[in-house]
Amino acid sequence: AQTVTQSQPEMSVQEAETVTLSCTYDTSESDYYLFWYKQPPSRQMILVIRQEAYKQQNATENRFSVNFQKAAKSFSLKISDSQLGDAAMYFCAYRSAGGATNKLIFGTGTLLAVQP
Amino acid sequence: NAGVMQNPRHLVRRRGQEARLRCSPMKGHSHVYWYRQLPEEGLKFMVYLQKENIIDESGMPKERFSAEFPKEGPSILRIQQVVRGDSAAYFCASSQSARETQYFGPGTRLLVL
């Protein structure tokens, strides 16, 4: 079974600085998707970024980028120029690309605080 | 284009009562997923439905929980005879197809007294 591990329960960053959130996963599959979701205090789940495993190029979305290391099964999220609005819980998630199920498997989350 | 809608946003039930949670997927989406988030935990998959069919219910408790996604109307997650351990946030997500990204609704916070 696939698992997702986020080893940093909490992180803190100064406004305008850069922070990296870690995520590792375990799978025997070769084709899959990886995601980062953000959950602010409102608790709405918001998609931040998505990566297809078959793509070697790391995904980027404005200030958000990932470092995808397929061999190491690592998928970290880098937030540049951190803003107060980035404060939230961040969840890493895995989804198989094949098979009948499309369920997302989530890590336990990293709570990011942004200091002014 | 309206996002995924869930109602009610907050639901309070006493032990033994029934809870019905509704989810309207985004326009054009025919795949619906339910997840549960217990306090201080990540989201856990419960069930995946496509119009009128349950595709995967491997994460749903065998007793008291059921889900449906009829041809017309929203998807319903039903919890019978609720217990305090059912208190959680229940999120619905939808996607246009099986391979597309899942977009989440705002969640329903269920509190069982």
PDB file of C-alpha atoms in Angstrom:
ATOM      1  CA  ALA A   1       0.000   0.000   0.000  1.00  0.00           C
ATOM      2  CA  GLN A   2       1.104   3.521  -0.706  1.00  0.00           C
ATOM      3  CA  THR A   3       2.034   5.850   2.144  1.00  0.00           C
ATOM      4  CA  VAL A   4       2.850   9.543   2.388  1.00  0.00           C
ATOM      5  CA  THR A   5       5.046  10.950   5.136  1.00  0.00           C
ATOM      6  CA  GLN A   6       5.458  14.556   6.194  1.00  0.00           C
ATOM      7  CA  SER A   7       8.098  14.645   8.880  1.00  0.00           C
ATOM      8  CA  GLN A   8       7.740  18.319   9.804  1.00  0.00           C
ATOM      9  CA  PRO A   9       4.646  18.881  11.959  1.00  0.00           C
ATOM     10  CA  GLU A  10       5.352  22.634  12.118  1.00  0.00           C
ATOM     11  CA  MET A  11       7.485  25.130  10.246  1.00  0.00           C
ATOM     12  CA  SER A  12       8.003  28.863  10.530  1.00  0.00           C
ATOM     13  CA  VAL A  13       9.239  31.412   8.021  1.00  0.00           C
ATOM     14  CA  GLN A  14       9.759  35.157   7.980  1.00  0.00           C
ATOM     15  CA  GLU A  15       7.709  37.180   5.573  1.00  0.00           C
ATOM     16  CA  ALA A  16       9.469  37.526   2.183  1.00  0.00           C
ATOM     17  CA  GLU A  17      11.775  34.585   2.943  1.00  0.00           C
ATOM     18  CA  THR A  18      11.809  31.128   1.362  1.00  0.00           C
ATOM     19  CA  VAL A  19      10.712  27.912   3.043  1.00  0.00           C
ATOM     20  CA  THR A  20      10.769  24.274   1.968  1.00  0.00           C
ATOM     21  CA  LEU A  21       8.289  21.686   3.169  1.00  0.00           C
ATOM     22  CA  SER A  22       9.296  18.032   2.960  1.00  0.00           C
ATOM     23  CA  CYS A  23       7.316  15.045   1.768  1.00  0.00           C
ATOM     24  CA  THR A  24       8.338  11.470   1.082  1.00  0.00           C
ATOM     25  CA  TYR A  25       6.189   8.654  -0.196  1.00  0.00           C
ATOM     26  CA  ASP A  26       6.362   4.942  -0.675  1.00  0.00           C
ATOM     27  CA  THR A  27       5.000   3.141  -3.711  1.00  0.00           C
ATOM     28  CA  SER A  28       5.822   0.312  -6.058  1.00  0.00           C
ATOM     29  CA  GLU A  29       3.992   1.993  -8.923  1.00  0.00           C
ATOM     30  CA  SER A  30       5.794   3.802 -11.711  1.00  0.00           C
ATOM     31  CA  ASP A  31       2.968   6.074 -12.816  1.00  0.00           C
ATOM     32  CA  TYR A  32       1.255   8.360 -10.333  1.00  0.00           C
ATOM     33  CA  TYR A  33       0.487  11.943  -9.412  1.00  0.00           C
ATOM     34  CA  LEU A  34       1.647  14.033  -6.488  1.00  0.00           C
ATOM     35  CA  PHE A  35      -0.073  17.081  -5.073  1.00  0.00           C
ATOM     36  CA  TRP A  36       0.298  19.778  -2.485  1.00  0.00           C
ATOM     37  CA  TYR A  37      -2.908  21.092  -0.948  1.00  0.00           C
ATOM     38  CA  LYS A  38      -3.207  24.075   1.371  1.00  0.00           C
ATOM     39  CA  GLN A  39      -5.728  24.261   4.216  1.00  0.00           C
ATOM     40  CA  PRO A  40      -5.987  27.763   5.713  1.00  0.00           C
ATOM     41  CA  PRO A  41      -7.889  28.474   8.943  1.00  0.00           C
ATOM     42  CA  SER A  42     -11.135  28.432   6.957  1.00  0.00           C
ATOM     43  CA  ARG A  43     -10.313  24.706   6.461  1.00  0.00           C
ATOM     44  CA  GLN A  44     -11.089  24.849   2.751  1.00  0.00           C
ATOM     45  CA  MET A  45      -8.761  22.506   0.834  1.00  0.00           C
ATOM     46  CA  ILE A  46      -7.017  24.422  -1.941  1.00  0.00           C
ATOM     47  CA  LEU A  47      -4.857  22.835  -4.625  1.00  0.00           C
ATOM     48  CA  VAL A  48      -1.420  24.443  -4.697  1.00  0.00           C
ATOM     49  CA  ILE A  49       0.479  22.388  -7.242  1.00  0.00           C
ATOM     50  CA  ARG A  50       0.397  19.071  -9.101  1.00  0.00           C
ATOM     51  CA  GLN A  51       3.173  16.874 -10.503  1.00  0.00           C
ATOM     52  CA  GLU A  52       2.914  13.947 -12.891  1.00  0.00           C
ATOM     53  CA  ALA A  53       5.477  11.274 -12.111  1.00  0.00           C
ATOM     54  CA  TYR A  54       6.345  10.723 -15.763  1.00  0.00           C
ATOM     55  CA  LYS A  55       7.425  14.348 -16.124  1.00  0.00           C
ATOM     56  CA  GLN A  56      11.020  15.050 -15.206  1.00  0.00           C
ATOM     57  CA  GLN A  57      10.497  18.785 -15.096  1.00  0.00           C
ATOM     58  CA  ASN A  58       9.515  20.139 -11.706  1.00  0.00           C
ATOM     59  CA  ALA A  59       6.131  21.863 -11.568  1.00  0.00           C
ATOM     60  CA  THR A  60       5.932  25.560 -10.711  1.00  0.00           C
ATOM     61  CA  GLU A  61       3.009  27.850  -9.940  1.00  0.00           C
ATOM     62  CA  ASN A  62       4.080  31.445  -9.364  1.00  0.00           C
ATOM     63  CA  ARG A  63       5.852  31.492  -5.976  1.00  0.00           C
ATOM     64  CA  PHE A  64       5.347  27.770  -5.444  1.00  0.00           C
ATOM     65  CA  SER A  65       7.646  25.133  -6.897  1.00  0.00           C
ATOM     66  CA  VAL A  66       8.459  21.515  -6.186  1.00  0.00           C
ATOM     67  CA  ASN A  67      11.601  19.447  -6.091  1.00  0.00           C
ATOM     68  CA  PHE A  68      10.518  16.043  -7.356  1.00  0.00           C
ATOM     69  CA  GLN A  69      13.092  13.289  -6.899  1.00  0.00           C
ATOM     70  CA  LYS A  70      11.482  10.126  -8.245  1.00  0.00           C
ATOM     71  CA  ALA A  71      14.282   7.735  -7.342  1.00  0.00           C
ATOM     72  CA  ALA A  72      14.382   9.053  -3.793  1.00  0.00           C
ATOM     73  CA  LYS A  73      10.558   9.202  -3.623  1.00  0.00           C
ATOM     74  CA  SER A  74      10.752  12.754  -2.410  1.00  0.00           C
ATOM     75  CA  PHE A  75       8.429  15.645  -3.263  1.00  0.00           C
ATOM     76  CA  SER A  76       9.222  18.882  -1.438  1.00  0.00           C
ATOM     77  CA  LEU A  77       7.400  22.191  -1.792  1.00  0.00           C
ATOM     78  CA  LYS A  78       9.291  25.475  -1.940  1.00  0.00           C
ATOM     79  CA  ILE A  79       7.479  28.704  -1.193  1.00  0.00           C
ATOM     80  CA  SER A  80       9.386  31.814  -2.269  1.00  0.00           C
ATOM     81  CA  ASP A  81       8.773  35.358  -1.051  1.00  0.00           C
ATOM     82  CA  SER A  82       6.480  34.061   1.711  1.00  0.00           C
ATOM     83  CA  GLN A  83       3.385  36.093   2.435  1.00  0.00           C
ATOM     84  CA  LEU A  84       1.165  36.263   5.504  1.00  0.00           C
ATOM     85  CA  GLY A  85      -1.589  34.625   3.494  1.00  0.00           C
ATOM     86  CA  ASP A  86       0.580  31.533   3.031  1.00  0.00           C
ATOM     87  CA  ALA A  87       0.070  30.627   6.685  1.00  0.00           C
ATOM     88  CA  ALA A  88      -1.848  27.364   6.626  1.00  0.00           C
ATOM     89  CA  MET A  89      -1.647  23.607   6.981  1.00  0.00           C
ATOM     90  CA  TYR A  90      -0.021  22.043   3.944  1.00  0.00           C
ATOM     91  CA  PHE A  91      -0.802  18.477   2.905  1.00  0.00           C
ATOM     92  CA  CYS A  92       1.159  16.350   0.491  1.00  0.00           C
ATOM     93  CA  ALA A  93      -0.925  13.774  -1.391  1.00  0.00           C
ATOM     94  CA  TYR A  94      -0.399  10.808  -3.714  1.00  0.00           C
ATOM     95  CA  ARG A  95      -2.705   9.337  -6.306  1.00  0.00           C
ATOM     96  CA  SER A  96      -2.238   6.298  -8.506  1.00  0.00           C
ATOM     97  CA  ALA A  97      -2.456   6.878 -12.242  1.00  0.00           C
ATOM     98  CA  GLY A  98      -3.816   3.424 -13.006  1.00  0.00           C
ATOM     99  CA  GLY A  99      -6.372   1.101 -11.538  1.00  0.00           C
ATOM    100  CA  ALA A 100     -10.007   1.659 -10.687  1.00  0.00           C
ATOM    101  CA  THR A 101      -9.553   3.919  -7.713  1.00  0.00           C
ATOM    102  CA  ASN A 102      -8.510   7.525  -7.808  1.00  0.00           C
ATOM    103  CA  LYS A 103      -8.320   8.132  -4.123  1.00  0.00           C
ATOM    104  CA  LEU A 104      -5.887  10.644  -2.732  1.00  0.00           C
ATOM    105  CA  ILE A 105      -3.587   9.440   0.028  1.00  0.00           C
ATOM    106  CA  PHE A 106      -2.624  12.309   2.303  1.00  0.00           C
ATOM    107  CA  GLY A 107       0.246  12.917   4.659  1.00  0.00           C
ATOM    108  CA  THR A 108      -0.378  14.200   8.164  1.00  0.00           C
ATOM    109  CA  GLY A 109       0.359  17.795   7.218  1.00  0.00           C
ATOM    110  CA  THR A 110       2.798  20.578   8.054  1.00  0.00           C
ATOM    111  CA  LEU A 111       1.542  23.672   9.829  1.00  0.00           C
ATOM    112  CA  LEU A 112       3.284  26.721   8.352  1.00  0.00           C
ATOM    113  CA  ALA A 113       3.472  29.956  10.318  1.00  0.00           C
ATOM    114  CA  VAL A 114       4.554  33.166   8.595  1.00  0.00           C
ATOM    115  CA  GLN A 115       6.134  35.775  10.851  1.00  0.00           C
ATOM    116  CA  PRO A 116       5.746  39.449   9.913  1.00  0.00           C
TER     117      PRO A 116
ATOM    118  CA  ASN B   1     -18.384  28.716 -12.491  1.00  0.00           C
ATOM    119  CA  ALA B   2     -19.458  27.583  -9.041  1.00  0.00           C
ATOM    120  CA  GLY B   3     -17.117  25.294  -7.178  1.00  0.00           C
ATOM    121  CA  VAL B   4     -17.971  22.175  -5.242  1.00  0.00           C
ATOM    122  CA  MET B   5     -20.815  22.893  -2.859  1.00  0.00           C
ATOM    123  CA  GLN B   6     -21.495  21.140   0.404  1.00  0.00           C
ATOM    124  CA  ASN B   7     -24.314  21.564   2.830  1.00  0.00           C
ATOM    125  CA  PRO B   8     -24.861  21.969   5.580  1.00  0.00           C
ATOM    126  CA  ARG B   9     -21.573  23.590   6.561  1.00  0.00           C
ATOM    127  CA  HIS B  10     -22.141  22.708  10.194  1.00  0.00           C
ATOM    128  CA  LEU B  11     -24.297  19.917  11.565  1.00  0.00           C
ATOM    129  CA  VAL B  12     -24.976  19.024  15.170  1.00  0.00           C
ATOM    130  CA  ARG B  13     -26.512  15.673  16.022  1.00  0.00           C
ATOM    131  CA  ARG B  14     -27.137  13.762  19.227  1.00  0.00           C
ATOM    132  CA  ARG B  15     -25.919  10.223  19.594  1.00  0.00           C
ATOM    133  CA  GLY B  16     -28.184   7.795  17.790  1.00  0.00           C
ATOM    134  CA  GLN B  17     -29.517  10.293  15.256  1.00  0.00           C
ATOM    135  CA  GLU B  18     -28.894  10.245  11.521  1.00  0.00           C
ATOM    136  CA  ALA B  19     -26.653  12.666   9.644  1.00  0.00           C
ATOM    137  CA  ARG B  20     -27.074  13.458   5.948  1.00  0.00           C
ATOM    138  CA  LEU B  21     -24.343  15.351   4.184  1.00  0.00           C
ATOM    139  CA  ARG B  22     -24.838  16.669   0.682  1.00  0.00           C
ATOM    140  CA  CYS B  23     -22.353  17.438  -2.051  1.00  0.00           C
ATOM    141  CA  SER B  24     -22.981  19.093  -5.409  1.00  0.00           C
ATOM    142  CA  PRO B  25     -19.980  18.638  -7.699  1.00  0.00           C
ATOM    143  CA  MET B  26     -18.628  21.290  -9.999  1.00  0.00           C
ATOM    144  CA  LYS B  27     -20.513  21.713 -13.255  1.00  0.00           C
ATOM    145  CA  GLY B  28     -19.442  19.064 -15.719  1.00  0.00           C
ATOM    146  CA  HIS B  29     -17.929  16.806 -13.055  1.00  0.00           C
ATOM    147  CA  SER B  30     -19.301  13.293 -12.756  1.00  0.00           C
ATOM    148  CA  HIS B  31     -16.794  11.848 -10.279  1.00  0.00           C
ATOM    149  CA  VAL B  32     -17.277  12.443  -6.549  1.00  0.00           C
ATOM    150  CA  TYR B  33     -15.058  11.525  -3.619  1.00  0.00           C
ATOM    151  CA  TRP B  34     -15.705  11.730   0.112  1.00  0.00           C
ATOM    152  CA  TYR B  35     -12.950  12.203   2.676  1.00  0.00           C
ATOM    153  CA  ARG B  36     -13.030  12.482   6.450  1.00  0.00           C
ATOM    154  CA  GLN B  37     -10.725  14.607   8.564  1.00  0.00           C
ATOM    155  CA  LEU B  38     -10.639  13.782  12.249  1.00  0.00           C
ATOM    156  CA  PRO B  39      -9.390  16.521  14.599  1.00  0.00           C
ATOM    157  CA  GLU B  40      -5.659  17.185  14.235  1.00  0.00           C
ATOM    158  CA  GLU B  41      -5.323  14.610  11.433  1.00  0.00           C
ATOM    159  CA  GLY B  42      -5.014  14.518   7.666  1.00  0.00           C
ATOM    160  CA  LEU B  43      -7.801  13.595   5.292  1.00  0.00           C
ATOM    161  CA  LYS B  44      -8.699   9.944   4.871  1.00  0.00           C
ATOM    162  CA  PHE B  45     -10.456   8.591   1.786  1.00  0.00           C
ATOM    163  CA  MET B  46     -13.888   7.101   2.334  1.00  0.00           C
ATOM    164  CA  VAL B  47     -15.653   6.473  -0.959  1.00  0.00           C
ATOM    165  CA  TYR B  48     -15.474   7.220  -4.686  1.00  0.00           C
ATOM    166  CA  LEU B  49     -18.631   7.410  -6.789  1.00  0.00           C
ATOM    167  CA  GLN B  50     -19.484   8.028 -10.373  1.00  0.00           C
ATOM    168  CA  LYS B  51     -23.058   8.783 -11.385  1.00  0.00           C
ATOM    169  CA  GLU B  52     -25.260   6.035  -9.912  1.00  0.00           C
ATOM    170  CA  ASN B  53     -22.270   3.792  -9.192  1.00  0.00           C
ATOM    171  CA  ILE B  54     -19.980   3.207  -6.239  1.00  0.00           C
ATOM    172  CA  ILE B  55     -16.508   2.641  -7.661  1.00  0.00           C
ATOM    173  CA  ASP B  56     -14.461   2.274  -4.486  1.00  0.00           C
ATOM    174  CA  GLU B  57     -15.762   2.187  -0.922  1.00  0.00           C
ATOM    175  CA  SER B  58     -12.672   0.697   0.656  1.00  0.00           C
ATOM    176  CA  GLY B  59     -12.314   3.553   3.146  1.00  0.00           C
ATOM    177  CA  MET B  60     -15.863   3.602   4.389  1.00  0.00           C
ATOM    178  CA  PRO B  61     -16.850   1.824   7.619  1.00  0.00           C
ATOM    179  CA  LYS B  62     -18.957  -1.219   6.840  1.00  0.00           C
ATOM    180  CA  GLU B  63     -21.693  -0.320   9.288  1.00  0.00           C
ATOM    181  CA  ARG B  64     -23.795   2.822   9.635  1.00  0.00           C
ATOM    182  CA  PHE B  65     -22.199   4.633   6.657  1.00  0.00           C
ATOM    183  CA  SER B  66     -23.570   4.732   3.139  1.00  0.00           C
ATOM    184  CA  ALA B  67     -23.132   6.942   0.092  1.00  0.00           C
ATOM    185  CA  GLU B  68     -24.985   7.534  -3.127  1.00  0.00           C
ATOM    186  CA  PHE B  69     -24.706   9.715  -6.203  1.00  0.00           C
ATOM    187  CA  PRO B  70     -28.030   9.558  -8.048  1.00  0.00           C
ATOM    188  CA  LYS B  71     -28.568  10.410 -11.687  1.00  0.00           C
ATOM    189  CA  GLU B  72     -30.195  13.655 -10.621  1.00  0.00           C
ATOM    190  CA  GLY B  73     -29.245  15.657  -7.565  1.00  0.00           C
ATOM    191  CA  PRO B  74     -26.329  15.823  -5.184  1.00  0.00           C
ATOM    192  CA  SER B  75     -24.240  13.054  -3.731  1.00  0.00           C
ATOM    193  CA  ILE B  76     -25.321  12.072  -0.224  1.00  0.00           C
ATOM    194  CA  LEU B  77     -23.187  10.677   2.584  1.00  0.00           C
ATOM    195  CA  ARG B  78     -25.424   9.164   5.214  1.00  0.00           C
ATOM    196  CA  ILE B  79     -24.378   8.232   8.723  1.00  0.00           C
ATOM    197  CA  GLN B  80     -26.915   6.309  10.755  1.00  0.00           C
ATOM    198  CA  GLN B  81     -26.962   6.142  14.559  1.00  0.00           C
ATOM    199  CA  VAL B  82     -24.116   8.585  14.934  1.00  0.00           C
ATOM    200  CA  VAL B  83     -21.589   8.202  17.740  1.00  0.00           C
ATOM    201  CA  ARG B  84     -19.194  10.757  19.217  1.00  0.00           C
ATOM    202  CA  GLY B  85     -16.325   9.295  17.203  1.00  0.00           C
ATOM    203  CA  ASP B  86     -18.087  10.379  14.017  1.00  0.00           C
ATOM    204  CA  SER B  87     -17.386  14.026  14.907  1.00  0.00           C
ATOM    205  CA  ALA B  88     -15.148  15.245  12.125  1.00  0.00           C
ATOM    206  CA  ALA B  89     -14.963  17.383   9.017  1.00  0.00           C
ATOM    207  CA  TYR B  90     -16.305  15.620   5.946  1.00  0.00           C
ATOM    208  CA  PHE B  91     -14.998  16.846   2.622  1.00  0.00           C
ATOM    209  CA  CYS B  92     -16.352  16.171  -0.803  1.00  0.00           C
ATOM    210  CA  ALA B  93     -14.230  16.518  -3.931  1.00  0.00           C
ATOM    211  CA  SER B  94     -15.139  16.228  -7.589  1.00  0.00           C
ATOM    212  CA  SER B  95     -13.306  15.739 -10.854  1.00  0.00           C
ATOM    213  CA  GLN B  96     -14.221  15.873 -14.512  1.00  0.00           C
ATOM    214  CA  SER B  97     -12.775  12.465 -15.228  1.00  0.00           C
ATOM    215  CA  ALA B  98     -10.889   9.773 -13.394  1.00  0.00           C
ATOM    216  CA  ARG B  99      -7.486  11.239 -14.286  1.00  0.00           C
ATOM    217  CA  GLU B 100      -8.275  14.880 -13.620  1.00  0.00           C
ATOM    218  CA  THR B 101      -7.502  16.865 -10.504  1.00  0.00           C
ATOM    219  CA  GLN B 102      -9.912  16.671  -7.596  1.00  0.00           C
ATOM    220  CA  TYR B 103     -11.353  19.966  -6.377  1.00  0.00           C
ATOM    221  CA  PHE B 104     -12.640  20.157  -2.845  1.00  0.00           C
ATOM    222  CA  GLY B 105     -15.739  21.650  -1.305  1.00  0.00           C
ATOM    223  CA  PRO B 106     -15.658  23.674   1.935  1.00  0.00           C
ATOM    224  CA  GLY B 107     -16.504  20.659   4.070  1.00  0.00           C
ATOM    225  CA  THR B 108     -19.236  19.817   6.564  1.00  0.00           C
ATOM    226  CA  ARG B 109     -18.298  19.944  10.231  1.00  0.00           C
ATOM    227  CA  LEU B 110     -20.245  17.274  12.075  1.00  0.00           C
ATOM    228  CA  LEU B 111     -20.467  17.468  15.835  1.00  0.00           C
ATOM    229  CA  VAL B 112     -22.052  14.607  17.738  1.00  0.00           C
ATOM    230  CA  LEU B 113     -23.167  15.455  21.261  1.00  0.00           C
TER     231      LEU B 113
END
